[in-house]
């Protein structure tokens, strides 16, 4: 009796709302395997951005699940070894998977220049807002305030380290900025906007201290109306964030030393065979971080 052919179950996007589980060929790995975390981008060429260490800005970079580049939601995947990072024994595969969103928070906080004693305003308590809270506190922020529409997400923000939370509803951007100042006792030196919503960006500009920094992480419409002159005359620096770069080593060190705890971010877990159910859970907003477990022999957290 012939041996069963191993399957490489893969989740494939065929179009909007059209996700399918299919089998793909198993790629041949190189020798000397390790437990690793994968940074989903990889260089195609050594261009001017790569030479200055900002490879995330390279227009030719390979990036998983960014057409025409395929993603890696499959049992077996082969990746550029330069962008695979060995995991210490005390860092789980699940923590390794969470390095990707954690890296967005690290890159945003680096761009913001967060340091000891800063007061920080984070707009949005979704997964990226929460990792930003975690990293800001680890980098020495004295107070972090988070705003969101959802009470459950604000509760999670408190769980991961936020000092203050503010649920918003119909307030104007200026009213939100005033409430932020009241809760913190002063305007924050740093605001990190993680929603992409126009009113949140406006609130961020109004709230940030003169001479401070506003970092835009959330992606909304290309054209947005903001009080730009209000930022200009107060020398509020506005910085963008695109993915991340040079963050995996720091993230692994933070996880290995237990400086940060990302485990509370995971609210749901599904085996790869139930990937469609997992995506539906995420689409409905029922979970925070929904984890797909690709190894059928390891379904543990």
Coordinates of C-alpha atoms in Angstrom, one line a residue:
X1 CA 0.0 0.0 0.0
X2 CA 1.5 3.3 -1.1
X3 CA 2.2 5.9 1.6
X4 CA -0.3 8.8 1.8
X5 CA 0.8 12.0 0.1
X6 CA 1.4 14.8 2.7
X7 CA -1.0 17.6 2.3
X8 CA -0.1 21.3 2.4
X9 CA -3.5 22.7 3.3
X10 CA -3.6 26.4 2.3
X11 CA -6.1 29.3 2.5
X12 CA -6.4 31.0 -0.8
X13 CA -8.2 34.2 -1.7
X14 CA -9.9 34.0 -5.1
X15 CA -11.6 37.4 -4.9
X16 CA -13.6 39.6 -2.5
X17 CA -15.4 37.3 0.0
X18 CA -14.1 34.2 -1.8
X19 CA -11.8 32.3 0.5
X20 CA -11.1 28.6 -0.3
X21 CA -9.0 25.9 1.4
X22 CA -6.9 24.1 -1.2
X23 CA -3.9 21.8 -1.3
X24 CA -0.6 23.2 -2.7
X25 CA 2.8 21.5 -3.3
X26 CA 5.0 21.2 -0.2
X27 CA 8.1 23.4 -0.6
X28 CA 11.5 21.9 0.0
X29 CA 13.2 23.4 3.1
X30 CA 16.9 23.9 3.5
X31 CA 19.0 22.0 6.0
X32 CA 19.3 22.6 9.8
X33 CA 15.8 23.7 10.7
X34 CA 15.0 25.8 13.8
X35 CA 11.9 27.2 15.5
X36 CA 11.5 30.6 13.9
X37 CA 9.3 33.7 13.6
X38 CA 8.8 34.9 10.0
X39 CA 9.0 38.6 9.1
X40 CA 6.6 38.6 6.1
X41 CA 8.6 40.9 3.9
X42 CA 11.9 40.1 2.1
X43 CA 14.2 42.1 -0.1
X44 CA 14.2 41.6 -3.9
X45 CA 17.1 44.0 -4.4
X46 CA 19.5 46.3 -2.5
X47 CA 18.1 49.7 -3.4
X48 CA 18.6 53.1 -1.7
X49 CA 16.0 52.4 1.0
X50 CA 17.6 49.1 2.0
X51 CA 21.0 50.7 2.2
X52 CA 19.8 53.2 4.8
X53 CA 18.0 50.5 6.8
X54 CA 14.5 51.5 5.8
X55 CA 13.8 48.4 3.6
X56 CA 10.0 48.6 4.4
X57 CA 9.9 51.6 2.0
X58 CA 11.4 49.7 -0.9
X59 CA 8.9 49.7 -3.8
X60 CA 10.2 46.3 -4.9
X61 CA 10.0 44.5 -1.6
X62 CA 8.3 41.1 -1.4
X63 CA 5.5 41.1 1.2
X64 CA 3.2 38.2 2.0
X65 CA -0.4 38.5 0.9
X66 CA 0.2 41.7 -1.0
X67 CA -0.7 41.0 -4.6
X68 CA 1.0 39.7 -6.7
X69 CA 2.8 38.0 -3.7
X70 CA 1.1 35.0 -2.2
X71 CA 0.5 34.8 1.6
X72 CA 1.6 32.1 4.0
X73 CA -1.6 30.7 5.6
X74 CA -0.7 27.1 4.9
X75 CA 0.8 24.2 6.7
X76 CA 4.2 24.4 5.0
X77 CA 5.9 27.6 3.8
X78 CA 9.4 28.4 2.5
X79 CA 10.8 31.9 3.2
X80 CA 14.0 33.9 2.8
X81 CA 16.3 32.8 5.7
X82 CA 17.4 36.4 6.2
X83 CA 13.9 37.2 7.4
X84 CA 13.4 34.2 9.7
X85 CA 14.4 34.8 13.3
X86 CA 15.2 32.0 15.7
X87 CA 12.8 31.8 18.7
X88 CA 14.2 31.2 22.2
X89 CA 12.9 28.1 24.0
X90 CA 10.7 30.2 26.3
X91 CA 8.9 32.0 23.5
X92 CA 5.9 30.0 22.1
X93 CA 4.9 29.7 18.4
X94 CA 1.8 31.7 19.2
X95 CA 3.9 34.5 20.7
X96 CA 6.1 34.3 17.6
X97 CA 3.1 34.8 15.4
X98 CA 2.1 37.9 17.4
X99 CA 5.5 39.5 16.7
X100 CA 4.0 40.8 13.4
X101 CA 1.4 43.1 15.1
X102 CA 3.8 43.8 17.9
X103 CA 6.2 45.1 15.4
X104 CA 3.8 47.7 14.2
X105 CA 3.6 49.0 17.7
X106 CA 7.4 49.0 18.1
X107 CA 7.8 50.8 14.8
X108 CA 5.2 53.4 15.7
X109 CA 6.6 54.0 19.1
X110 CA 10.1 54.4 17.7
X111 CA 8.8 56.8 15.1
X112 CA 7.1 58.7 17.9
X113 CA 10.3 58.8 20.0
X114 CA 8.6 57.7 23.1
X115 CA 10.8 57.8 26.2
X116 CA 10.7 57.8 30.0
X117 CA 8.0 59.9 31.5
X118 CA 6.0 60.6 28.3
X119 CA 2.3 61.0 28.3
X120 CA 0.8 59.2 25.3
X121 CA -2.6 59.3 23.7
X122 CA -3.6 56.2 21.6
X123 CA -6.6 56.5 19.3
X124 CA -8.3 53.1 18.9
X125 CA -8.3 50.0 21.0
X126 CA -8.1 47.4 18.2
X127 CA -5.2 45.0 18.0
X128 CA -2.7 47.6 16.7
X129 CA -3.8 50.2 19.3
X130 CA -3.4 47.6 22.0
X131 CA 0.1 46.5 21.0
X132 CA 1.0 50.2 20.8
X133 CA -0.1 50.6 24.5
X134 CA 2.0 47.5 25.4
X135 CA 5.1 48.9 23.7
X136 CA 4.6 52.5 24.9
X137 CA 4.5 51.3 28.5
X138 CA 7.6 49.0 28.0
X139 CA 9.5 52.0 26.6
X140 CA 8.8 54.1 29.7
X141 CA 5.6 56.0 29.0
X142 CA 4.3 57.4 32.4
X143 CA 0.7 57.5 31.3
X144 CA -1.1 56.0 28.3
X145 CA -4.7 57.0 27.5
X146 CA -6.8 55.1 25.0
X147 CA -10.0 56.1 23.2
X148 CA -12.5 53.8 21.4
X149 CA -16.2 53.4 20.8
X150 CA -16.2 49.9 22.3
X151 CA -16.4 49.3 26.0
X152 CA -15.1 45.7 25.6
X153 CA -12.0 46.9 23.7
X154 CA -11.4 49.6 26.3
X155 CA -11.6 46.9 29.0
X156 CA -8.9 45.0 27.1
X157 CA -6.8 48.1 26.9
X158 CA -6.9 48.5 30.7
X159 CA -5.9 44.8 30.9
X160 CA -2.8 45.3 28.8
X161 CA -1.6 48.4 30.6
X162 CA -3.5 51.5 29.7
X163 CA -3.7 54.0 32.6
X164 CA -6.8 55.8 31.3
X165 CA -9.5 55.0 28.9
X166 CA -12.1 57.2 27.3
X167 CA -15.2 55.9 25.5
X168 CA -16.3 58.2 22.8
X169 CA -19.7 58.6 21.1
X170 CA -20.8 61.8 19.5
X171 CA -18.2 64.3 20.8
X172 CA -16.5 66.6 18.4
X173 CA -12.7 66.3 17.9
X174 CA -12.1 69.4 20.0
X175 CA -14.2 68.0 22.8
X176 CA -12.3 64.7 22.7
X177 CA -9.0 66.6 22.8
X178 CA -10.2 68.6 25.8
X179 CA -11.3 65.4 27.7
X180 CA -7.9 63.8 26.9
X181 CA -6.1 66.8 28.4
X182 CA -8.3 66.7 31.4
X183 CA -7.7 63.0 32.1
X184 CA -3.9 63.2 31.6
X185 CA -3.6 66.5 33.4
X186 CA -1.9 68.1 30.3
X187 CA -1.7 67.6 26.6
X188 CA 0.2 64.5 25.6
X189 CA 3.7 64.7 24.1
X190 CA 2.8 61.9 21.7
X191 CA -0.4 60.8 20.0
X192 CA -0.5 57.6 18.0
X193 CA -3.6 57.3 15.7
X194 CA -4.5 53.7 15.0
X195 CA -7.9 53.9 13.4
X196 CA -7.5 55.9 10.1
X197 CA -10.8 57.6 10.9
X198 CA -10.9 61.3 9.9
X199 CA -12.4 62.5 13.3
X200 CA -9.7 60.6 15.2
X201 CA -6.9 62.2 13.2
X202 CA -8.5 65.6 13.9
X203 CA -8.7 64.8 17.6
X204 CA -5.0 63.7 17.5
X205 CA -3.9 67.1 16.1
X206 CA -6.0 69.1 18.6
X207 CA -4.9 66.9 21.5
X208 CA -1.1 66.8 21.0
X209 CA 1.1 69.2 22.9
X210 CA 2.8 72.0 21.0
X211 CA 6.1 70.7 19.8
X212 CA 4.9 67.1 20.2
X213 CA 4.5 64.3 17.7
X214 CA 1.5 62.7 16.0
X215 CA 2.1 59.3 14.4
X216 CA -0.4 58.0 11.8
X217 CA -0.7 54.2 11.9
X218 CA -4.3 53.6 10.8
X219 CA -5.1 53.7 7.1
X220 CA -8.2 55.5 6.0
X221 CA -9.2 57.3 2.8
X222 CA -6.4 58.8 0.7
X223 CA -7.9 62.3 1.0
X224 CA -8.6 63.4 4.5
X225 CA -9.7 66.9 5.9
X226 CA -7.5 67.8 8.9
X227 CA -6.7 71.1 10.7
X228 CA -3.2 71.1 9.3
X229 CA -2.5 74.8 10.0
X230 CA -3.4 74.1 13.7
X231 CA -0.6 71.5 13.7
X232 CA 1.8 73.7 11.7
X233 CA 1.7 76.8 13.9
X234 CA 2.2 74.7 17.0
X235 CA 5.0 72.7 15.5
X236 CA 3.3 69.4 15.9
X237 CA 5.3 66.9 13.9
X238 CA 3.1 64.5 11.9
X239 CA 4.8 61.2 11.0
X240 CA 3.6 58.2 9.0
X241 CA 4.1 54.5 9.5
X242 CA 4.3 51.8 6.8
X243 CA 4.5 48.3 8.2
X244 CA 7.8 48.0 10.1
X245 CA 11.5 47.4 9.8
X246 CA 14.3 46.1 12.0
X247 CA 11.8 45.1 14.7
X248 CA 11.9 41.3 15.0
X249 CA 15.1 41.2 17.2
X250 CA 13.7 43.7 19.6
X251 CA 10.3 42.0 19.8
X252 CA 11.9 38.6 20.4
X253 CA 14.0 40.1 23.2
X254 CA 11.0 41.7 24.8
X255 CA 9.0 38.5 24.7
X256 CA 11.9 36.4 26.0
X257 CA 12.6 38.7 28.9
X258 CA 8.9 38.9 29.7
X259 CA 9.0 42.7 29.3
X260 CA 5.7 42.5 27.4
X261 CA 2.8 40.1 27.5
X262 CA 0.9 39.7 24.2
X263 CA -1.1 36.6 25.2
X264 CA -4.3 38.6 26.2
X265 CA -4.7 39.7 22.6
X266 CA -5.7 36.3 21.4
X267 CA -9.5 35.8 22.0
X268 CA -10.2 32.9 19.5
X269 CA -8.3 30.0 18.1
X270 CA -9.2 27.8 15.1
X271 CA -7.5 24.9 13.4
X272 CA -6.5 25.7 9.8
X273 CA -9.4 23.4 8.6
X274 CA -11.8 26.0 10.1
X275 CA -10.1 29.0 8.5
X276 CA -13.4 30.2 6.9
X277 CA -15.1 30.2 10.3
X278 CA -12.2 32.1 11.7
X279 CA -12.4 34.8 9.1
X280 CA -16.1 35.1 9.6
X281 CA -15.5 35.5 13.3
X282 CA -13.1 38.3 12.6
X283 CA -15.4 39.9 10.0
X284 CA -18.2 40.1 12.5
X285 CA -15.9 41.8 15.1
X286 CA -16.5 39.0 17.6
X287 CA -12.8 38.6 18.4
X288 CA -9.7 40.7 18.9
X289 CA -6.9 38.6 17.6
X290 CA -8.2 35.4 15.9
X291 CA -5.4 32.8 15.7
X292 CA -5.2 30.1 13.1
X293 CA -3.3 27.0 14.2
X294 CA -1.6 25.5 11.1
X295 CA 0.1 22.5 12.8
X296 CA -2.5 19.8 13.4
X297 CA -0.3 18.3 16.1
X298 CA -0.1 21.6 18.1
X299 CA -3.4 23.3 18.8
X300 CA -2.2 24.7 22.2
X301 CA -1.9 28.4 23.0

